[in-house]
Structure formats: C-alpha cells, structure tokens
Amino acid sequence: MNFTGVAPKVFKAVLALDAAAREGLDPVLLELVQIRASQINGCAYCLDYHTGDARRAGESEDRIYQLDAWAESSLYTARERAALALTEAVTRLPEGVSDAVYDEAARHFEEAELAHLIALIFTVNTWNRMNVTTRKTPGTR
C-alpha cells in the first residue's frame, strides 16, 4: 500500500509529530533510539532508513552493529543507556515503564528534553507499525 498517497493527511500529521519530537535532541542519540525501536519492532524499512541517517550524523559502524546488545556493550554513555532503556520500555509497553527506567532517564534528561525523547519513541513506533503493516520496502526512500 502507498500509505502516503492513500492517507496523505495522516501521513502529514505523523511527519509533523516527528518533526516536533526531534526538537532539541542530539542527532546521534535520536538515530540510536529510532534504530533500537525499529530492531524491536522488526521494521526493515526503518532500520535501513535510520542506520543511513546515523552514519550521516557521524555514528560509527561498531556502535550501530552493537546496538542490539547495547546493555552488554561498553560503547554507549550512561545518557545513551538511559535513553535506550526507556526506548525498550516504551516500545514494549505492555510490560510497562518501570519507575527505575523512568527515573534513570529523568536523571539524564531535563524535563522538556525527556518529553521530546518520549515523543520520539512513540513516533518511531508509529512509523514502524505503519511501514511493517503496509510492507514498505527497504531502500525506497
């Protein structure tokens, strides 16, 4: 399905939400979060899209490759770990966002930045669900 063509108002609304969510967030952290959510959701299109954007933002190949195992890797900062833990908790919402995960994220991000990070996480989850459901093909930017 060409979701953009069939539901252009919905697509434009998600684009606007995406743009608003990104405000004030570090471009590399933003891509790490989007890649991690896309890994969890199995969105090949978004993985292709965001790994390319991460490279253009200056992210290293090693950090991209190890992102699926970030908790065991020494390549990520405490701030990035807090964002990735929050990403996993929000993406796997039926399991819930524990107080410990939320409090650790709040320790590393000021309130407005944390709000944008949360918005980024639910926005990438929206993109993942849209692209997986409509079978969007990787490499067709």
Short mmCIF file of C-alpha atoms in Angstrom, two decimals:
data_model
loop_
_atom_site.label_atom_id
_atom_site.label_comp_id
_atom_site.label_asym_id
_atom_site.label_seq_id
_atom_site.Cartn_x
_atom_site.Cartn_y
_atom_site.Cartn_z
CA MET A 1 0.00 0.00 0.00
CA ASN A 2 1.18 3.51 -0.78
CA PHE A 3 0.11 4.92 2.59
CA THR A 4 1.35 8.40 1.70
CA GLY A 5 -0.91 8.52 -1.36
CA VAL A 6 -3.93 6.84 0.20
CA ALA A 7 -3.93 8.70 3.53
CA PRO A 8 -1.96 11.92 2.95
CA LYS A 9 -3.47 13.80 5.91
CA VAL A 10 -2.48 11.04 8.32
CA PHE A 11 1.00 10.84 6.81
CA LYS A 12 1.47 14.63 7.08
CA ALA A 13 0.26 14.56 10.69
CA VAL A 14 2.82 11.89 11.60
CA LEU A 15 5.53 13.91 9.80
CA ALA A 16 4.59 16.97 11.87
CA LEU A 17 4.68 14.92 15.07
CA ASP A 18 8.07 13.52 14.07
CA ALA A 19 9.47 17.00 13.42
CA ALA A 20 8.17 18.30 16.75
CA ALA A 21 9.55 15.31 18.67
CA ARG A 22 13.06 15.81 17.25
CA GLU A 23 13.40 19.38 18.54
CA GLY A 24 16.33 19.78 20.88
CA LEU A 25 17.52 16.17 20.69
CA ASP A 26 21.06 15.20 19.76
CA PRO A 27 21.01 13.85 16.17
CA VAL A 28 23.11 10.76 17.00
CA LEU A 29 21.06 9.88 20.08
CA LEU A 30 17.90 10.39 18.05
CA GLU A 31 19.06 7.85 15.47
CA LEU A 32 20.16 5.32 18.10
CA VAL A 33 16.70 5.45 19.65
CA GLN A 34 15.00 5.06 16.28
CA ILE A 35 17.23 2.15 15.27
CA ARG A 36 16.65 0.35 18.58
CA ALA A 37 12.86 0.68 18.42
CA SER A 38 12.95 -0.48 14.79
CA GLN A 39 15.04 -3.52 15.77
CA ILE A 40 12.49 -4.49 18.41
CA ASN A 41 9.58 -3.97 16.01
CA GLY A 42 11.26 -5.75 13.09
CA CYS A 43 10.87 -2.79 10.72
CA ALA A 44 13.38 -3.40 7.92
CA TYR A 45 12.46 -0.14 6.15
CA CYS A 46 13.10 1.96 9.26
CA LEU A 47 16.33 0.08 10.04
CA ASP A 48 17.61 0.84 6.55
CA TYR A 49 16.49 4.46 6.82
CA HIS A 50 17.84 5.23 10.28
CA THR A 51 21.15 3.38 10.01
CA GLY A 52 21.89 5.53 6.95
CA ASP A 53 20.88 8.68 8.84
CA ALA A 54 23.02 7.60 11.82
CA ARG A 55 26.06 7.20 9.60
CA ARG A 56 25.46 10.64 8.07
CA ALA A 57 25.17 12.08 11.62
CA GLY A 58 28.64 10.66 12.38
CA GLU A 59 27.72 7.41 14.14
CA SER A 60 30.32 4.63 13.97
CA GLU A 61 29.72 1.24 12.42
CA ASP A 62 30.66 -0.53 15.67
CA ARG A 63 28.01 1.33 17.65
CA ILE A 64 25.38 0.63 15.00
CA TYR A 65 26.31 -3.07 14.93
CA GLN A 66 26.29 -3.43 18.71
CA LEU A 67 23.06 -1.54 19.30
CA ASP A 68 21.00 -4.71 19.58
CA ALA A 69 23.24 -5.66 22.52
CA TRP A 70 23.72 -2.16 23.97
CA ALA A 71 23.30 -3.35 27.57
CA GLU A 72 26.33 -5.64 27.22
CA SER A 73 28.42 -3.18 25.18
CA SER A 74 30.86 -0.62 26.59
CA LEU A 75 30.36 1.69 23.61
CA TYR A 76 27.39 3.70 24.96
CA THR A 77 27.34 6.50 27.52
CA ALA A 78 25.17 6.45 30.64
CA ARG A 79 22.88 9.01 28.99
CA GLU A 80 22.52 6.85 25.86
CA ARG A 81 21.89 3.78 28.01
CA ALA A 82 19.12 5.61 29.84
CA ALA A 83 17.54 6.62 26.52
CA LEU A 84 17.84 3.09 25.12
CA ALA A 85 16.34 1.53 28.25
CA LEU A 86 13.42 3.97 28.01
CA THR A 87 13.08 3.16 24.31
CA GLU A 88 12.80 -0.55 25.05
CA ALA A 89 10.30 0.01 27.87
CA VAL A 90 8.04 2.31 25.83
CA THR A 91 8.28 0.07 22.75
CA ARG A 92 7.36 -2.98 24.82
CA LEU A 93 4.63 -1.05 26.61
CA PRO A 94 2.53 -3.99 27.80
CA GLU A 95 5.46 -4.79 30.08
CA GLY A 96 5.32 -1.21 31.36
CA VAL A 97 7.85 1.53 32.04
CA SER A 98 9.29 0.87 35.47
CA ASP A 99 9.99 3.66 37.93
CA ALA A 100 13.68 2.74 37.77
CA VAL A 101 13.84 3.13 33.98
CA TYR A 102 11.87 6.39 34.03
CA ASP A 103 13.87 7.83 36.94
CA GLU A 104 17.20 6.99 35.25
CA ALA A 105 16.07 8.73 32.06
CA ALA A 106 14.85 11.72 34.10
CA ARG A 107 18.27 11.87 35.75
CA HIS A 108 19.99 12.30 32.36
CA PHE A 109 17.46 14.48 30.52
CA GLU A 110 15.84 17.74 31.57
CA GLU A 111 12.04 17.61 31.63
CA ALA A 112 11.44 19.22 28.21
CA GLU A 113 14.14 17.08 26.60
CA LEU A 114 12.68 13.96 28.23
CA ALA A 115 9.25 14.86 26.88
CA HIS A 116 10.72 15.13 23.38
CA LEU A 117 12.56 11.83 23.82
CA ILE A 118 9.32 10.11 24.84
CA ALA A 119 7.56 11.68 21.85
CA LEU A 120 10.36 10.50 19.55
CA ILE A 121 9.98 6.96 20.88
CA PHE A 122 6.24 6.79 20.32
CA THR A 123 6.65 8.45 16.93
CA VAL A 124 9.19 5.90 15.68
CA ASN A 125 6.88 3.18 16.95
CA THR A 126 4.11 4.74 14.81
CA TRP A 127 6.40 4.76 11.76
CA ASN A 128 7.40 1.14 12.45
CA ARG A 129 3.81 -0.01 12.67
CA MET A 130 2.83 1.92 9.56
CA ASN A 131 5.74 0.59 7.50
CA VAL A 132 5.57 -3.02 8.69
CA THR A 133 1.80 -3.18 8.19
CA THR A 134 1.92 -1.70 4.67
CA ARG A 135 5.03 -3.72 3.78
CA LYS A 136 7.19 -0.73 2.91
CA THR A 137 10.30 -1.94 1.09
CA PRO A 138 13.75 -1.05 2.48
CA GLY A 139 15.85 1.13 0.21
CA THR A 140 12.87 3.01 -1.28
CA ARG A 141 13.37 6.31 0.44
#
